[in-house]
Coordinates of C-alpha atoms and ligand atoms in Angstrom, one line a residue:
M17 CA -7.0 -36.2 -11.6
T18 CA -5.5 -36.7 -8.3
Q19 CA -7.3 -35.6 -5.5
P20 CA -6.7 -31.6 -4.9
R21 CA -5.1 -30.6 -1.4
I22 CA -5.9 -27.2 -1.7
G23 CA -9.3 -25.2 -2.2
L24 CA -10.3 -21.4 -2.6
I25 CA -13.7 -20.1 -1.1
G26 CA -14.7 -17.0 -2.8
L27 CA -15.1 -16.4 -6.8
G28 CA -15.1 -12.8 -7.1
T29 CA -12.6 -11.0 -9.1
M30 CA -9.7 -11.6 -7.3
G31 CA -10.6 -15.3 -6.3
R32 CA -11.2 -16.1 -9.7
A33 CA -7.9 -15.1 -11.2
L34 CA -5.8 -16.7 -8.3
A35 CA -8.0 -20.1 -8.3
L36 CA -6.6 -20.3 -12.2
N37 CA -3.3 -18.8 -11.3
I38 CA -2.9 -21.9 -8.9
A39 CA -4.6 -24.1 -11.6
E40 CA -1.6 -23.3 -13.9
N41 CA 1.5 -22.4 -12.0
A42 CA 1.0 -24.9 -9.1
E43 CA -1.6 -27.8 -8.7
P44 CA -5.4 -28.6 -9.4
L45 CA -7.9 -27.4 -6.6
A46 CA -11.3 -27.3 -5.6
V47 CA -13.5 -24.1 -5.9
Y48 CA -16.4 -22.8 -3.9
N49 CA -18.7 -19.8 -3.8
R50 CA -21.9 -19.0 -1.9
T51 CA -24.1 -18.2 -4.6
T52 CA -23.6 -21.8 -7.0
E53 CA -24.3 -19.5 -10.2
K54 CA -21.1 -17.5 -9.8
T55 CA -19.0 -20.8 -9.5
D56 CA -21.0 -22.4 -12.5
D57 CA -20.4 -18.9 -14.4
F58 CA -16.5 -19.1 -13.5
I59 CA -16.5 -22.8 -14.7
A60 CA -18.3 -22.2 -17.9
H61 CA -16.1 -19.9 -18.5
T62 CA -12.6 -21.4 -17.9
K63 CA -13.9 -24.4 -20.0
A64 CA -14.8 -22.1 -22.9
N65 CA -11.6 -20.0 -22.6
E66 CA -9.0 -22.2 -21.0
P67 CA -10.5 -25.8 -21.1
A68 CA -6.8 -26.9 -20.0
L69 CA -7.2 -25.2 -16.8
A70 CA -11.0 -25.9 -16.2
E71 CA -9.9 -29.7 -16.2
R72 CA -7.8 -29.0 -12.7
L73 CA -10.5 -27.4 -11.0
T74 CA -13.0 -29.5 -9.0
P75 CA -16.3 -27.3 -8.3
A76 CA -18.2 -27.9 -5.6
D77 CA -22.2 -26.5 -4.5
S78 CA -22.2 -26.8 -0.8
L79 CA -19.3 -26.1 1.8
E80 CA -19.7 -30.0 2.8
G81 CA -18.7 -31.0 -0.6
F82 CA -15.6 -28.6 -0.8
V83 CA -14.1 -29.8 1.8
S84 CA -14.9 -33.3 1.1
A85 CA -13.2 -32.8 -2.2
L86 CA -9.8 -32.1 -0.6
A87 CA -7.3 -34.8 0.4
T88 CA -5.7 -34.3 3.6
P89 CA -4.4 -32.5 5.3
R90 CA -6.3 -29.5 3.4
A91 CA -5.7 -25.8 3.1
V92 CA -8.0 -23.4 2.2
I93 CA -7.5 -19.9 0.7
V94 CA -10.4 -17.6 1.9
M95 CA -10.7 -14.8 -0.6
V96 CA -14.5 -13.0 0.3
D97 CA -14.6 -8.9 1.2
A98 CA -12.3 -8.4 4.4
G99 CA -14.5 -7.3 7.9
D100 CA -17.5 -9.6 8.8
P101 CA -17.6 -12.6 5.9
V102 CA -13.9 -13.6 6.5
D103 CA -15.1 -14.4 9.8
K104 CA -18.5 -16.0 8.8
V105 CA -16.6 -18.1 6.3
I106 CA -13.8 -19.7 8.8
A107 CA -17.4 -20.2 11.3
A108 CA -19.1 -22.1 8.4
L109 CA -15.7 -23.6 7.5
R110 CA -13.9 -25.0 11.0
P111 CA -16.4 -27.1 12.4
L112 CA -15.9 -29.0 9.0
L113 CA -12.2 -29.3 8.8
N114 CA -9.4 -31.3 10.8
D115 CA -7.6 -30.0 13.4
D116 CA -4.6 -29.6 11.2
D117 CA -6.3 -28.3 8.3
L118 CA -5.1 -24.7 7.1
I119 CA -7.2 -21.6 6.6
I120 CA -5.3 -19.0 4.9
D121 CA -7.0 -15.7 4.5
A122 CA -5.9 -13.8 1.3
G123 CA -8.4 -10.8 1.7
N124 CA -7.5 -7.3 2.3
A125 CA -7.8 -7.5 6.1
N126 CA -7.0 -5.2 8.6
F127 CA -4.5 -6.8 10.5
H128 CA -6.1 -6.5 13.7
D129 CA -8.3 -8.9 12.8
T130 CA -5.8 -10.9 11.5
N131 CA -4.5 -10.7 14.9
R132 CA -7.6 -11.5 16.5
R133 CA -7.7 -14.4 14.3
A134 CA -4.4 -15.8 14.8
A135 CA -4.9 -15.9 18.2
A136 CA -8.1 -17.7 18.5
A137 CA -6.9 -20.1 15.7
E138 CA -3.7 -20.6 18.1
S139 CA -5.6 -21.1 21.4
E140 CA -8.3 -23.3 19.6
G141 CA -5.6 -25.4 17.6
W142 CA -5.8 -24.9 13.9
P143 CA -3.4 -23.6 11.6
F144 CA -4.2 -19.9 10.0
I145 CA -2.1 -17.7 7.9
G146 CA -3.2 -13.8 6.9
M147 CA -1.4 -13.1 3.6
G148 CA -1.9 -9.9 1.9
V149 CA -1.7 -10.5 -2.0
S150 CA -0.8 -7.3 -4.2
G151 CA -1.0 -6.9 -7.8
G152 CA -4.9 -6.6 -8.9
E153 CA -6.8 -9.0 -10.9
E154 CA -3.7 -9.3 -13.5
G155 CA -1.5 -9.5 -10.5
A156 CA -3.7 -12.2 -9.0
R157 CA -4.1 -14.0 -12.3
H158 CA -0.2 -14.0 -13.5
G159 CA 2.0 -13.6 -10.3
P160 CA 0.8 -11.3 -7.1
S161 CA 3.3 -9.6 -4.5
I162 CA 2.8 -12.3 -1.5
M163 CA 3.2 -11.1 2.0
G164 CA 2.3 -13.8 4.7
G165 CA 1.8 -13.8 8.4
G166 CA 1.0 -16.3 10.8
P167 CA 3.0 -19.0 12.7
K168 CA 6.7 -20.2 10.2
D169 CA 5.7 -23.7 9.9
H170 CA 2.2 -23.3 8.7
W171 CA 3.9 -20.9 5.9
D172 CA 6.2 -23.2 4.8
R173 CA 3.1 -26.2 4.6
V174 CA 2.6 -23.9 1.2
S175 CA 5.2 -21.6 0.6
N176 CA 6.2 -23.8 -2.5
V177 CA 2.7 -23.6 -3.8
L178 CA 2.5 -19.2 -3.4
E179 CA 6.1 -19.0 -5.0
A180 CA 5.3 -20.9 -7.7
I181 CA 2.3 -18.5 -8.1
S182 CA 3.9 -15.4 -7.2
A183 CA 5.7 -12.5 -9.5
K184 CA 9.1 -13.4 -9.8
Y185 CA 11.7 -10.9 -9.8
E186 CA 14.8 -11.9 -11.9
G187 CA 13.8 -15.2 -11.4
T188 CA 13.2 -14.7 -7.3
P189 CA 9.6 -15.2 -6.0
C190 CA 7.6 -12.4 -4.5
A191 CA 6.4 -14.0 -1.4
T192 CA 7.6 -14.1 2.0
W193 CA 6.7 -14.8 5.1
M194 CA 6.9 -11.4 7.2
G195 CA 6.2 -12.6 10.8
K196 CA 3.8 -14.2 13.0
G197 CA -0.3 -12.6 13.3
G198 CA -1.0 -10.0 11.1
A199 CA 2.7 -9.0 10.0
G200 CA 1.6 -9.8 6.5
H201 CA -1.6 -8.1 6.2
F202 CA 0.3 -5.1 8.2
V203 CA 2.9 -4.8 5.3
K204 CA 0.2 -5.0 2.7
A205 CA -1.9 -1.8 4.6
V206 CA 1.5 -0.2 4.5
H207 CA 2.1 -1.0 1.0
N208 CA -1.2 0.1 0.0
G209 CA -0.3 3.6 2.2
I210 CA 2.6 4.0 0.1
E211 CA 0.2 3.3 -3.4
Y212 CA -2.2 6.2 -2.1
A213 CA 0.6 8.5 -1.8
D214 CA 3.0 7.5 -5.1
M215 CA -0.8 8.1 -6.9
Q216 CA -1.4 11.5 -5.3
M217 CA 2.1 13.1 -6.1
I218 CA 1.4 11.5 -9.9
A219 CA -2.2 13.2 -9.7
E220 CA -0.3 16.3 -8.3
T221 CA 2.3 16.5 -10.7
Y222 CA -0.6 16.0 -13.7
G223 CA -2.4 18.7 -11.7
I224 CA 0.4 21.3 -12.3
F225 CA 1.0 20.1 -16.1
R226 CA -3.0 20.7 -16.6
D227 CA -3.8 23.9 -14.4
G228 CA -0.3 25.7 -14.2
M229 CA 1.0 24.6 -17.8
G230 CA -2.6 24.2 -19.8
R231 CA -1.2 20.9 -21.4
D232 CA -3.7 18.4 -22.5
A233 CA -3.9 14.9 -21.1
V234 CA -2.1 13.2 -24.3
T235 CA 0.8 15.3 -24.1
I236 CA 0.8 14.9 -20.2
G237 CA 0.8 11.2 -20.8
K238 CA 3.5 11.1 -23.2
T239 CA 5.6 13.0 -20.3
F240 CA 4.9 10.3 -17.6
A241 CA 5.9 7.6 -20.4
K242 CA 9.2 9.1 -20.6
W243 CA 9.9 9.3 -17.1
N244 CA 9.0 5.7 -17.0
D245 CA 12.6 5.3 -19.2
G246 CA 14.5 6.5 -15.9
L247 CA 14.5 6.5 -12.2
L248 CA 10.5 7.3 -11.6
Q249 CA 10.3 3.7 -13.7
S250 CA 7.4 2.4 -12.2
Y251 CA 4.0 0.2 -12.8
L252 CA 2.0 3.6 -11.7
I253 CA 4.0 5.9 -13.8
E254 CA 3.4 3.5 -16.7
I255 CA 0.0 3.4 -15.9
S256 CA -1.0 6.7 -15.2
G257 CA 0.8 7.8 -19.0
K258 CA -1.7 4.8 -20.4
V259 CA -4.6 6.9 -18.4
A260 CA -3.5 9.9 -19.7
T261 CA -3.0 9.2 -23.7
A262 CA -6.5 6.9 -23.7
T263 CA -9.8 7.8 -25.8
D264 CA -13.1 7.7 -24.4
P265 CA -14.8 5.6 -27.2
D266 CA -18.0 7.2 -26.3
S267 CA -17.2 11.1 -26.8
G268 CA -13.8 10.9 -28.5
K269 CA -12.2 13.1 -25.7
P270 CA -9.7 11.8 -23.4
M271 CA -10.7 9.3 -21.3
L272 CA -9.1 11.6 -18.2
D273 CA -11.3 14.4 -18.9
I274 CA -14.6 12.4 -18.9
I275 CA -13.5 10.8 -15.4
L276 CA -15.2 12.5 -12.4
D277 CA -12.9 14.1 -9.9
R278 CA -14.2 11.8 -7.0
A279 CA -11.4 9.4 -5.9
G280 CA -12.9 6.0 -4.1
Q281 CA -11.0 3.9 -1.4
K282 CA -11.7 0.7 0.2
G283 CA -10.0 2.1 3.7
T284 CA -6.5 0.6 3.5
G285 CA -4.9 3.7 3.4
R286 CA -6.9 5.3 5.8
W287 CA -5.8 1.9 8.2
T288 CA -2.5 2.6 7.8
V289 CA -3.1 6.2 8.6
I290 CA -4.7 5.2 12.1
E291 CA -1.8 3.2 12.9
A292 CA 0.9 5.5 12.0
Q293 CA -1.0 7.7 14.9
H294 CA -1.0 4.7 17.4
L295 CA 2.4 3.9 16.8
G296 CA 3.7 7.5 16.9
A297 CA 5.2 7.1 13.6
A298 CA 5.5 10.1 11.0
I299 CA 3.9 9.4 7.7
P300 CA 2.4 12.7 6.4
V301 CA 3.1 11.9 2.7
I302 CA 0.5 8.9 3.0
E303 CA -1.8 11.1 5.6
A304 CA -1.8 13.9 2.6
A305 CA -2.6 11.4 0.5
V306 CA -5.7 10.0 2.5
F307 CA -6.7 13.8 3.2
A308 CA -6.9 14.5 -0.5
R309 CA -8.7 11.4 -1.3
N310 CA -10.8 12.4 1.5
A311 CA -11.7 16.3 -0.3
S312 CA -12.0 14.9 -3.3
S313 CA -15.0 13.0 -2.4
R314 CA -16.7 16.1 -1.1
L315 CA -17.7 17.6 -4.6
P316 CA -20.7 20.1 -3.5
L317 CA -18.4 21.7 -1.3
R318 CA -15.3 22.0 -3.6
K319 CA -17.9 23.6 -6.4
R320 CA -19.1 26.0 -3.4
G321 CA -16.0 26.6 -2.6
E322 CA -15.3 27.7 -5.8
E323 CA -18.5 29.4 -6.2
V324 CA -17.7 31.7 -3.4
F325 CA -13.8 32.4 -3.2
G326 CA -12.4 31.6 -7.2
A327 CA -11.0 28.7 -8.5
A328 CA -7.9 28.3 -7.0
P329 CA -5.4 27.0 -10.0
M330 CA -3.2 30.2 -11.7
A331 CA -1.7 29.5 -14.8
L332 CA 2.3 29.5 -14.3
P333 CA 4.8 31.7 -15.7
E334 CA 6.4 30.6 -18.8
G335 CA 9.4 28.5 -17.7
A336 CA 8.3 29.0 -13.9
L337 CA 8.6 24.9 -14.0
S338 CA 10.5 22.3 -16.4
D339 CA 9.7 18.9 -17.1
E340 CA 13.0 18.2 -15.4
V341 CA 12.2 19.9 -12.4
L342 CA 8.6 18.5 -12.2
E343 CA 10.6 14.7 -12.4
G344 CA 13.1 15.6 -9.9
A345 CA 10.5 16.8 -7.5
M346 CA 8.7 13.8 -8.2
I347 CA 12.1 11.4 -7.0
A348 CA 12.6 13.4 -3.8
G349 CA 9.1 13.1 -3.0
K350 CA 9.1 9.5 -3.7
I351 CA 12.4 8.7 -1.2
M352 CA 10.8 10.3 1.3
C353 CA 7.3 8.4 1.1
Y354 CA 9.0 5.0 1.2
A355 CA 11.3 6.3 4.2
Q356 CA 8.2 7.0 6.0
G357 CA 6.6 3.9 5.2
F358 CA 9.5 1.6 6.2
E359 CA 10.0 3.8 9.4
L360 CA 6.2 3.0 9.9
L361 CA 7.2 -0.8 9.7
G362 CA 10.0 -0.7 12.1
A363 CA 7.8 1.2 14.4
A364 CA 5.3 -1.7 14.4
S365 CA 7.9 -4.4 14.1
V366 CA 9.0 -3.2 17.7
Q367 CA 5.5 -2.9 18.9
F368 CA 4.7 -6.1 17.9
D369 CA 7.4 -8.1 18.3
W370 CA 7.5 -9.2 14.4
G371 CA 11.1 -8.6 13.7
L372 CA 10.0 -7.7 10.1
P373 CA 12.7 -8.4 7.5
M374 CA 13.0 -4.8 6.4
P375 CA 15.1 -5.7 2.9
E376 CA 12.6 -8.8 2.1
V377 CA 9.9 -6.2 2.5
A378 CA 11.5 -4.0 -0.5
R379 CA 12.4 -7.0 -2.2
V380 CA 8.5 -8.6 -2.0
W381 CA 7.7 -5.4 -3.7
R382 CA 10.0 -5.6 -6.7
E383 CA 7.6 -7.5 -9.1
G384 CA 3.7 -8.4 -9.1
C385 CA 2.4 -5.4 -6.9
I386 CA 0.5 -2.0 -7.6
I387 CA 4.1 -0.1 -6.4
R388 CA 6.5 -2.1 -8.2
S389 CA 9.2 0.0 -9.3
S390 CA 13.1 0.1 -10.0
M391 CA 14.0 1.8 -7.1
L392 CA 13.0 -1.1 -4.8
N393 CA 15.8 -3.1 -5.8
D394 CA 17.9 -0.1 -4.5
M395 CA 15.6 0.2 -1.3
A396 CA 16.4 -3.7 -0.9
D397 CA 20.6 -3.0 -1.1
A398 CA 20.1 0.3 1.0
L399 CA 17.8 -1.6 4.0
T400 CA 20.5 -4.8 3.6
E401 CA 23.6 -2.4 4.5
A402 CA 21.4 -1.1 7.1
P403 CA 18.0 -2.4 7.8
D404 CA 17.0 -0.3 11.2
D405 CA 18.1 2.9 9.6
T406 CA 16.2 5.6 7.5
L407 CA 16.7 5.1 3.9
I408 CA 17.0 9.2 3.2
F409 CA 20.7 8.2 5.0
A410 CA 21.8 5.8 2.9
P411 CA 24.3 6.8 0.5
F412 CA 22.5 6.3 -2.7
F413 CA 19.3 7.8 -1.4
R414 CA 21.6 10.8 0.0
D415 CA 22.7 11.7 -3.1
L416 CA 19.7 11.5 -4.8
I417 CA 18.0 14.0 -2.2
V418 CA 21.1 16.1 -2.2
Q419 CA 20.2 16.2 -6.1
H420 CA 16.5 16.9 -6.4
I421 CA 15.2 18.8 -3.5
P422 CA 15.8 21.8 -5.0
A423 CA 13.6 20.4 -7.5
L424 CA 11.0 19.5 -4.9
R425 CA 11.2 22.9 -3.3
Q426 CA 10.6 24.6 -6.6
T427 CA 7.7 23.0 -7.2
V428 CA 6.2 22.9 -3.6
A429 CA 6.5 27.0 -3.6
T430 CA 5.4 27.7 -7.5
A431 CA 2.7 25.2 -7.3
L432 CA 1.5 27.0 -3.8
S433 CA 2.1 30.1 -4.7
H434 CA 0.1 30.2 -7.7
G435 CA -2.9 28.1 -5.8
L436 CA -2.1 24.5 -7.5
P437 CA -2.7 22.3 -4.3
V438 CA 0.3 19.7 -3.5
P439 CA -0.5 18.4 -0.2
A440 CA 1.8 15.3 -0.5
L441 CA 4.3 16.7 -2.1
S442 CA 4.3 19.6 0.2
A443 CA 3.9 17.0 3.0
A444 CA 7.6 15.2 1.6
L445 CA 9.0 18.8 1.7
N446 CA 7.8 19.6 5.1
W447 CA 9.0 16.2 6.7
F448 CA 12.5 16.5 5.1
D449 CA 12.9 20.3 6.5
M450 CA 11.8 19.2 9.9
I451 CA 14.1 16.1 10.0
R452 CA 16.9 18.0 9.2
T453 CA 16.6 20.9 11.6
A454 CA 18.3 20.0 14.9
R455 CA 17.4 22.9 16.8
S456 CA 13.0 22.5 16.1
T457 CA 10.4 25.0 17.5
A458 CA 9.2 22.2 19.9
N459 CA 10.9 24.4 22.8
M460 CA 8.4 26.5 22.0
I461 CA 5.4 23.7 22.8
Q462 CA 7.0 22.8 25.8
G463 CA 7.0 26.4 26.9
Q464 CA 3.4 26.9 26.4
R465 CA 2.5 23.1 27.8
D466 CA 4.3 24.4 30.9
F467 CA 3.0 27.1 31.2
F468 CA -0.8 26.1 30.9
G469 CA -0.6 22.9 32.9
A470 CA 2.8 22.5 34.8
H471 CA 3.6 19.5 32.2
G472 CA 7.6 20.1 32.9
F473 CA 10.3 20.2 30.3
E474 CA 14.0 19.2 29.9
R475 CA 16.8 21.9 29.4
T476 CA 19.7 22.4 27.2
D477 CA 21.9 23.2 29.9
R478 CA 21.3 20.4 32.5
D479 CA 20.2 16.9 33.1
G480 CA 16.7 15.8 34.2
K481 CA 13.1 15.8 32.8
D482 CA 10.8 17.8 35.1
Y483 CA 12.1 21.7 35.1
H484 CA 9.3 24.4 35.6
G485 CA 9.2 27.8 33.7
P486 CA 9.2 31.5 35.8
W487 CA 5.2 31.4 34.8
A488 CA 3.7 31.5 38.3
M489 CA 6.0 34.4 39.4
N490 CA 4.7 36.1 36.2
G491 CA 1.3 35.4 36.7
Ligands
LIG1040 C1 -3.1 -4.2 -4.7 C2 -4.4 -3.2 -4.3 C3 -5.9 -3.7 -3.9 C4 -6.5 -2.2 -3.6 C5 -7.2 -1.6 -4.8 C6 -8.4 -0.4 -4.2 O1 -2.2 -4.0 -4.3 O2 -3.8 -5.1 -5.4 O3 -4.0 -1.9 -3.6 O4 -5.5 -4.3 -2.7 O5 -7.2 -2.9 -2.7 O6 -6.1 -1.0 -5.3 O7 -7.8 0.1 -3.1 P1 -8.5 1.5 -2.7 O8 -10.3 1.3 -3.1 O9 -8.3 1.9 -1.1 O10 -8.2 2.5 -3.9

């Protein structure tokens, strides 16, 4: 076997899957994990199950051994937990590497950390890429979506390998350089924010079916499976159908009925919301999804609330909502959510001078990642036509919104009037109603600000910025 040029550090679930993917679809590689038993276990497991791939792996039991196993110039993929562990690996690795050896952070890093690491790498004169990888274990093994950031010439050094291991959409690799510094990890964070929102809207619809219409999990799962043949076709709708129809082998009950309703989160959705606040970008559907996860985790509070105030959900009157109306509401909600995600990307692109390639972002999400869906191809087309415009104004999506807004309104109004919480779907509707209201109510906010703080306001009938109301006179 020729000496590998690529190495991978961190043999957790994602690291193992990515290593096998590289071995199978690109080239031989060296692997290393801080705990040697993990490396031994990975190699033994691969020898037993995929012996041809085991031949293409060079395990190392020390960082020094790992580095010397690699032909120069090296490329080292770091796949460890985001945060301090990445800094520790880089600090240990750098003294062992040459100046032109490339380090690639492929974890779910906060893009601020990636910006910081990229700046350090640039000033110290060594190559670094921060890259978001989406698709879970299955994606990492058989084709993830890859969003890269850092100097373009460093990306170009490994782009053939990254394209080879990535998912393909009709033959086009889903591996794209997004911009300098933390651009790739930022795009990945927005992906995850949209992931949270898509999941939440599906969960809300599940809640309407379950609590409003009294449907069982299997029936709901079959509806999701049916929707997966239409405009909502997506990985998340598909797996929601599978989750809902699965049976718990222990109890024989629907699996979904046994799963505790307390959602976890590693933080990327929250980062997206925090960053949107810094940038002044409106992403209420994603915010609502993060709120709903936070609320879900407060189980004792919710139990007490139900004891004190009574359960909120009430059965809907027969025929109040149909499957078609709910499907339409989801279509409208989904378009709003993606429009907001792309607006946030646009705001960040300007703020950080990234020049994010908007149509390419939509393209790289078409396959391999968790939010892959047929609608993303239409979004790529719309963003190719008008990269800086809000997605809902593209003719294709404008027509869909005109068609499905009544369904979203009917769904939200019906659900809320029966105590069924739909934070993400209602955030989508509120956002839509706000942005199609040319004369908003912020004149009242401006009047209030001027009254208590003399902050000044603009007038509708004159130019200039610093007008004041007659409040002083009135006391
Ligand atoms: C992906 C996912 C992945 C994410 C997990 C868990 O694109 O493959 O977004 O990166 O980390 O899905 O995320 P939460 O724990 O925050 O739900």
